[in-house]
Amino acid sequence: MKILVAVKRVVDHAVRVRVRPDGSGVETDNVRMSMNPFDKHAVEAAVQLAEAGHASEIVVVSIGPKQSSDVILTALAMGAHRGLLIEADGRVETLAVAKLLKAVVAEEKPDLVLLGKQAVDDDSNQVGQMLAGLLDWPQATFASEIKVVDGGLEVTREVDYGRLTIGVSLPAIVTADLRLNTPRNAALPMVMKARSKPLAVRPVAAFGVDATPRLKVEKVSPPAERPGGRTVASVAELASAIRSELSELEAR
Ligand code: AMP
C-alpha cells in the first residue's frame, strides 16, 4: 500500500511557550521548532508498516513556511521516501489544511493517510476528522495499535473508557496517539541520506484551495501564574492545610 503522512512544524515540546508581548500569538522567532510529537508516531507507524512489507511508498507532506522542510527531512531520515512541502506564509486554519490534504490525496492516491491525533500548538484535534469527512473515508482516530488484516486495518483506539478495536476498510484515515509506538531517532547516515531523497516544494495556489483565514484571533494571553507550593511536615499538617484552603474557598 501507499501511505501519506501529514507532519506539522510546531514549537519544540521542550520549549517553554511564551506569548508575544502584543498578545497576537505565541512567540516563534528564535524559538526551537520541531515535528509535532504525535506526527512522529504517525511517521514511525508508516515506516514500521513498510518494514513489515505492507507499504511500498511513504510520502510525507507538510503545510507551512519554508522552514517546514526541516520536519520533512526528519521524516525522510526516519525512513519515508518522498516529501512535499506546501509553502504557506502565515496561519493556515485546520479546514484549509484538510482541504489541501484532500487535494494531495487526489494527486497521490494513497491507500492510507496517517496523521497525528492533534497538533500541540493549537491542540485542535480536527484535521484528521475533517479530512475523513471531506473524502468520505473511514477514520480511526487516537490509534494505539494498527494491524493489517484481510486488506483492511484493525485499529485499537484510545477512548475514555479504555481501548476500542475497530475494523476499517482501505482507503482510510488513521490518527496516531502516543502509545502507538516509540519513534526512532534517525542515525546520522539516515540523516545524510534524507538530503538526497526527493522533496518537492509547491505553493498553496497550486492546489486551488482558498486558504484565507476565516477566524480572527482577538487576543492570546498566558495562563494565570500559579502560586508556588510549600512543603508540609506531616499528613496531619497537610490535612489541616487542605481544610483551611477549602474553608477559604467556601467563604469567597
Ligand atoms: P490538528 O487538527 O491541527 O490538531 O492537527 C492534527 C494533525 O493534522 C497533526 O498532528 C498533523 O498530522 C496534521 N496537520 C495539522 N496541521 C498541519 C500542517 N500545517 N501541515 C501538515 N500536517 C498538519
CSV table of C-alpha atoms and ligand atoms in Angstrom, one decimal:
chain,number,residue,atom,x,y,z
A,1,MET,CA,0.0,0.0,0.0
A,2,LYS,CA,1.0,3.7,-0.4
A,3,ILE,CA,0.9,5.8,2.7
A,4,LEU,CA,0.7,9.6,3.0
A,5,VAL,CA,1.8,11.1,6.3
A,6,ALA,CA,1.0,14.7,7.4
A,7,VAL,CA,3.6,16.4,9.6
A,8,LYS,CA,3.4,19.8,11.2
A,9,ARG,CA,6.3,22.1,12.3
A,10,VAL,CA,5.5,23.3,15.8
A,11,VAL,CA,7.3,24.9,18.8
A,12,ASP,CA,9.5,22.1,20.2
A,13,HIS,CA,7.8,20.3,23.2
A,14,ALA,CA,10.7,21.0,25.5
A,15,VAL,CA,10.5,24.8,24.9
A,16,ARG,CA,8.6,26.9,27.4
A,17,VAL,CA,6.0,28.6,25.3
A,18,ARG,CA,5.8,32.5,25.6
A,19,VAL,CA,3.0,34.8,24.5
A,20,ARG,CA,4.2,37.7,22.3
A,21,PRO,CA,4.1,41.0,24.2
A,22,ASP,CA,1.3,42.4,22.0
A,23,GLY,CA,-0.9,39.3,22.7
A,24,SER,CA,-1.1,38.5,18.9
A,25,GLY,CA,0.0,34.9,19.4
A,26,VAL,CA,2.8,32.7,20.6
A,27,GLU,CA,6.4,33.7,20.2
A,28,THR,CA,8.1,31.6,17.4
A,29,ASP,CA,11.0,33.9,16.5
A,30,ASN,CA,14.3,32.4,17.6
A,31,VAL,CA,12.5,29.5,19.2
A,32,ARG,CA,13.4,25.9,18.6
A,33,MET,CA,10.8,24.2,16.4
A,34,SER,CA,10.4,20.5,15.6
A,35,MET,CA,8.0,17.9,14.3
A,36,ASN,CA,4.7,17.8,16.2
A,37,PRO,CA,5.2,14.8,18.6
A,38,PHE,CA,2.1,12.9,17.6
A,39,ASP,CA,3.2,13.2,13.9
A,40,LYS,CA,6.5,11.4,14.8
A,41,HIS,CA,4.3,8.4,15.9
A,42,ALA,CA,2.5,8.6,12.6
A,43,VAL,CA,5.8,8.5,10.6
A,44,GLU,CA,7.1,5.7,12.8
A,45,ALA,CA,3.9,3.7,12.1
A,46,ALA,CA,4.3,4.2,8.4
A,47,VAL,CA,7.9,3.1,8.5
A,48,GLN,CA,7.0,0.0,10.5
A,49,LEU,CA,4.3,-0.9,8.0
A,50,ALA,CA,6.9,-0.6,5.2
A,51,GLU,CA,9.4,-2.7,7.1
A,52,ALA,CA,6.8,-5.4,7.6
A,53,GLY,CA,6.2,-5.4,3.9
A,54,HIS,CA,2.8,-3.8,4.0
A,55,ALA,CA,3.7,-0.5,2.5
A,56,SER,CA,5.8,0.2,-0.6
A,57,GLU,CA,5.9,4.0,-0.6
A,58,ILE,CA,5.7,6.7,2.2
A,59,VAL,CA,5.1,10.3,1.1
A,60,VAL,CA,5.3,13.0,3.7
A,61,VAL,CA,3.5,16.3,3.4
A,62,SER,CA,3.8,19.5,5.5
A,63,ILE,CA,2.0,22.8,5.1
A,64,GLY,CA,3.7,25.8,6.4
A,65,PRO,CA,6.7,28.2,6.0
A,66,LYS,CA,9.8,27.1,4.0
A,67,GLN,CA,11.5,26.1,7.3
A,68,SER,CA,8.9,23.2,7.5
A,69,SER,CA,11.2,21.4,5.1
A,70,ASP,CA,13.2,20.5,8.3
A,71,VAL,CA,10.4,18.4,9.7
A,72,ILE,CA,10.0,16.7,6.3
A,73,LEU,CA,13.7,15.9,6.4
A,74,THR,CA,13.3,14.4,9.8
A,75,ALA,CA,10.6,12.1,8.4
A,76,LEU,CA,12.8,11.2,5.4
A,77,ALA,CA,15.6,10.4,7.8
A,78,MET,CA,13.2,8.1,9.8
A,79,GLY,CA,12.5,6.2,6.6
A,80,ALA,CA,9.9,8.0,4.5
A,81,HIS,CA,10.6,8.0,0.7
A,82,ARG,CA,9.5,11.4,-0.6
A,83,GLY,CA,8.5,14.8,0.7
A,84,LEU,CA,6.1,17.5,-0.3
A,85,LEU,CA,6.2,21.0,1.2
A,86,ILE,CA,3.2,23.1,0.5
A,87,GLU,CA,4.6,26.5,1.2
A,88,ALA,CA,2.3,28.9,3.1
A,89,ASP,CA,3.1,32.1,5.0
A,90,GLY,CA,1.0,32.9,8.0
A,91,ARG,CA,-1.7,30.9,9.7
A,92,VAL,CA,-3.3,28.1,7.8
A,93,GLU,CA,-6.5,27.0,9.6
A,94,THR,CA,-7.4,23.4,10.1
A,95,LEU,CA,-10.1,23.3,7.4
A,96,ALA,CA,-7.7,24.7,4.9
A,97,VAL,CA,-5.1,22.1,5.9
A,98,ALA,CA,-7.7,19.4,5.5
A,99,LYS,CA,-8.7,20.8,2.0
A,100,LEU,CA,-5.1,20.9,0.9
A,101,LEU,CA,-4.5,17.3,2.1
A,102,LYS,CA,-7.6,16.3,0.2
A,103,ALA,CA,-6.1,17.8,-3.0
A,104,VAL,CA,-2.8,15.9,-2.3
A,105,VAL,CA,-4.8,12.7,-1.8
A,106,ALA,CA,-6.4,13.3,-5.2
A,107,GLU,CA,-2.9,13.5,-6.8
A,108,GLU,CA,-1.1,10.8,-4.8
A,109,LYS,CA,-3.9,8.3,-4.4
A,110,PRO,CA,-2.6,6.8,-1.1
A,111,ASP,CA,-4.4,3.8,0.5
A,112,LEU,CA,-3.8,5.2,4.0
A,113,VAL,CA,-3.3,8.7,5.4
A,114,LEU,CA,-1.6,8.8,8.7
A,115,LEU,CA,-1.8,12.0,10.9
A,116,GLY,CA,-1.1,12.9,14.5
A,117,LYS,CA,-4.1,13.0,16.7
A,118,GLN,CA,-3.5,16.7,17.3
A,119,ALA,CA,-1.0,19.4,16.7
A,120,VAL,CA,0.3,20.6,20.1
A,121,ASP,CA,0.4,24.3,19.1
A,122,ASP,CA,-3.4,24.8,18.7
A,123,ASP,CA,-4.5,21.5,20.2
A,124,SER,CA,-7.2,21.5,17.6
A,125,ASN,CA,-7.6,17.7,17.1
A,126,GLN,CA,-9.6,18.4,13.8
A,127,VAL,CA,-7.6,17.8,10.7
A,128,GLY,CA,-7.8,14.0,10.5
A,129,GLN,CA,-11.6,14.0,11.2
A,130,MET,CA,-12.2,16.9,8.7
A,131,LEU,CA,-10.1,15.1,6.0
A,132,ALA,CA,-12.1,11.9,6.6
A,133,GLY,CA,-15.3,13.9,6.2
A,134,LEU,CA,-14.2,15.7,3.0
A,135,LEU,CA,-13.0,12.4,1.4
A,136,ASP,CA,-15.9,10.3,2.8
A,137,TRP,CA,-13.3,7.7,4.0
A,138,PRO,CA,-13.5,5.7,7.2
A,139,GLN,CA,-11.4,7.0,10.1
A,140,ALA,CA,-9.8,5.5,13.1
A,141,THR,CA,-8.6,8.3,15.5
A,142,PHE,CA,-6.3,8.1,18.6
A,143,ALA,CA,-4.7,4.8,17.3
A,144,SER,CA,-2.6,2.9,19.8
A,145,GLU,CA,-2.2,-0.2,17.5
A,146,ILE,CA,-2.5,-0.8,13.8
A,147,LYS,CA,-2.7,-4.3,12.3
A,148,VAL,CA,-3.1,-5.1,8.6
A,149,VAL,CA,-5.9,-7.8,8.2
A,150,ASP,CA,-7.5,-9.1,5.0
A,151,GLY,CA,-6.6,-6.0,3.0
A,152,GLY,CA,-8.1,-3.7,5.6
A,153,LEU,CA,-6.9,-2.5,9.1
A,154,GLU,CA,-7.7,-3.4,12.6
A,155,VAL,CA,-7.1,-0.4,14.7
A,156,THR,CA,-7.1,-0.1,18.5
A,157,ARG,CA,-8.2,3.3,19.7
A,158,GLU,CA,-7.6,5.0,23.0
A,159,VAL,CA,-11.0,6.0,24.3
A,160,ASP,CA,-12.3,7.5,27.6
A,161,TYR,CA,-13.3,4.1,28.9
A,162,GLY,CA,-10.2,2.2,27.7
A,163,ARG,CA,-9.4,0.7,24.4
A,164,LEU,CA,-11.7,0.1,21.4
A,165,THR,CA,-10.7,-2.1,18.5
A,166,ILE,CA,-12.4,-1.4,15.2
A,167,GLY,CA,-12.0,-2.7,11.6
A,168,VAL,CA,-11.6,-0.1,8.8
A,169,SER,CA,-11.5,-0.8,5.1
A,170,LEU,CA,-9.0,1.0,2.9
A,171,PRO,CA,-8.5,3.7,1.9
A,172,ALA,CA,-8.7,5.2,5.4
A,173,ILE,CA,-7.6,7.9,7.7
A,174,VAL,CA,-5.8,7.0,10.9
A,175,THR,CA,-4.6,9.4,13.6
A,176,ALA,CA,-1.8,8.4,15.9
A,177,ASP,CA,-1.8,8.5,19.7
A,178,LEU,CA,1.3,8.4,22.0
A,179,ARG,CA,1.1,4.7,22.8
A,180,LEU,CA,1.2,3.6,19.1
A,181,ASN,CA,4.9,3.1,19.1
A,182,THR,CA,8.3,4.6,20.1
A,183,PRO,CA,9.5,6.8,17.3
A,184,ARG,CA,13.1,6.1,16.2
A,185,ASN,CA,15.9,8.6,16.3
A,186,ALA,CA,17.4,8.6,12.9
A,187,ALA,CA,21.0,7.6,12.8
A,188,LEU,CA,23.5,10.0,11.1
A,189,PRO,CA,23.8,8.0,7.9
A,190,MET,CA,20.0,8.2,7.5
A,191,VAL,CA,20.0,11.9,8.2
A,192,MET,CA,22.7,12.3,5.4
A,193,LYS,CA,20.7,10.1,3.1
A,194,ALA,CA,17.5,12.1,3.7
A,195,ARG,CA,19.0,15.1,1.9
A,196,SER,CA,19.2,13.1,-1.4
A,197,LYS,CA,15.6,12.0,-1.2
A,198,PRO,CA,13.0,13.9,-3.4
A,199,LEU,CA,11.4,16.9,-1.7
A,200,ALA,CA,9.0,18.9,-3.9
A,201,VAL,CA,8.1,22.5,-2.9
A,202,ARG,CA,4.8,23.9,-4.2
A,203,PRO,CA,2.7,27.0,-3.2
A,204,VAL,CA,-0.8,26.7,-1.8
A,205,ALA,CA,-2.1,28.3,-5.0
A,206,ALA,CA,-1.0,25.2,-7.0
A,207,PHE,CA,-3.8,23.2,-5.2
A,208,GLY,CA,-6.7,25.6,-6.0
A,209,VAL,CA,-7.6,25.9,-2.3
A,210,ASP,CA,-8.6,29.1,-0.7
A,211,ALA,CA,-6.5,29.2,2.5
A,212,THR,CA,-7.6,32.6,3.6
A,213,PRO,CA,-8.2,32.5,7.4
A,214,ARG,CA,-11.8,32.7,8.4
A,215,LEU,CA,-11.1,33.2,12.1
A,216,LYS,CA,-9.7,36.3,13.7
A,217,VAL,CA,-7.5,35.9,16.8
A,218,GLU,CA,-8.6,38.6,19.2
A,219,LYS,CA,-6.1,38.0,21.9
A,220,VAL,CA,-3.7,35.4,23.2
A,221,SER,CA,-2.9,35.5,26.9
A,222,PRO,CA,-0.8,33.3,29.1
A,223,PRO,CA,-2.5,31.2,31.9
A,224,ALA,CA,-2.5,32.9,35.3
A,225,GLU,CA,0.7,32.3,37.3
A,226,ARG,CA,0.3,29.5,39.8
A,227,PRO,CA,1.3,30.3,43.4
A,228,GLY,CA,4.3,28.4,44.5
A,229,GLY,CA,3.8,25.2,46.5
A,230,ARG,CA,5.1,24.6,50.1
A,231,THR,CA,6.4,21.6,51.9
A,232,VAL,CA,4.4,20.3,54.9
A,233,ALA,CA,6.0,18.2,57.6
A,234,SER,CA,3.2,15.7,58.2
A,235,VAL,CA,0.0,14.2,56.9
A,236,ALA,CA,-1.8,16.0,59.8
A,237,GLU,CA,-0.4,19.3,58.6
A,238,LEU,CA,-1.4,18.6,55.0
A,239,ALA,CA,-5.0,17.7,56.1
A,240,SER,CA,-5.3,20.9,58.1
A,241,ALA,CA,-3.8,23.0,55.1
A,242,ILE,CA,-6.4,21.4,52.8
A,243,ARG,CA,-9.2,22.1,55.3
A,244,SER,CA,-8.3,25.8,55.7
A,245,GLU,CA,-7.9,26.2,51.8
A,246,LEU,CA,-11.4,24.7,51.4
A,247,SER,CA,-13.0,26.9,54.0
A,248,GLU,CA,-11.3,29.9,52.4
A,249,LEU,CA,-12.8,28.9,49.0
A,250,GLU,CA,-16.2,28.4,50.5
A,251,ALA,CA,-16.1,31.8,52.2
A,252,ARG,CA,-15.5,33.5,48.8
B,1,AMP,P1,-4.9,19.5,14.4
B,1,AMP,O1,-6.2,19.1,13.9
B,1,AMP,O2,-4.5,20.9,14.0
B,1,AMP,O3,-4.7,19.3,15.9
B,1,AMP,O4,-3.8,18.5,13.7
B,1,AMP,C1,-4.0,17.1,13.6
B,1,AMP,C2,-2.9,16.5,12.7
B,1,AMP,O5,-3.1,17.1,11.4
B,1,AMP,C3,-1.5,16.9,13.0
B,1,AMP,O6,-1.0,16.0,14.1
B,1,AMP,C4,-0.8,16.7,11.7
B,1,AMP,O7,-0.6,15.3,11.4
B,1,AMP,C5,-1.9,17.2,10.7
B,1,AMP,N1,-1.6,18.7,10.4
B,1,AMP,C6,-2.1,19.7,11.1
B,1,AMP,N2,-1.7,20.9,10.6
B,1,AMP,C7,-0.8,20.5,9.6
B,1,AMP,C8,0.1,21.2,8.7
B,1,AMP,N3,0.1,22.6,8.7
B,1,AMP,N4,0.8,20.5,7.8
B,1,AMP,C9,0.8,19.1,7.8
B,1,AMP,N5,0.0,18.4,8.6
B,1,AMP,C10,-0.7,19.1,9.5
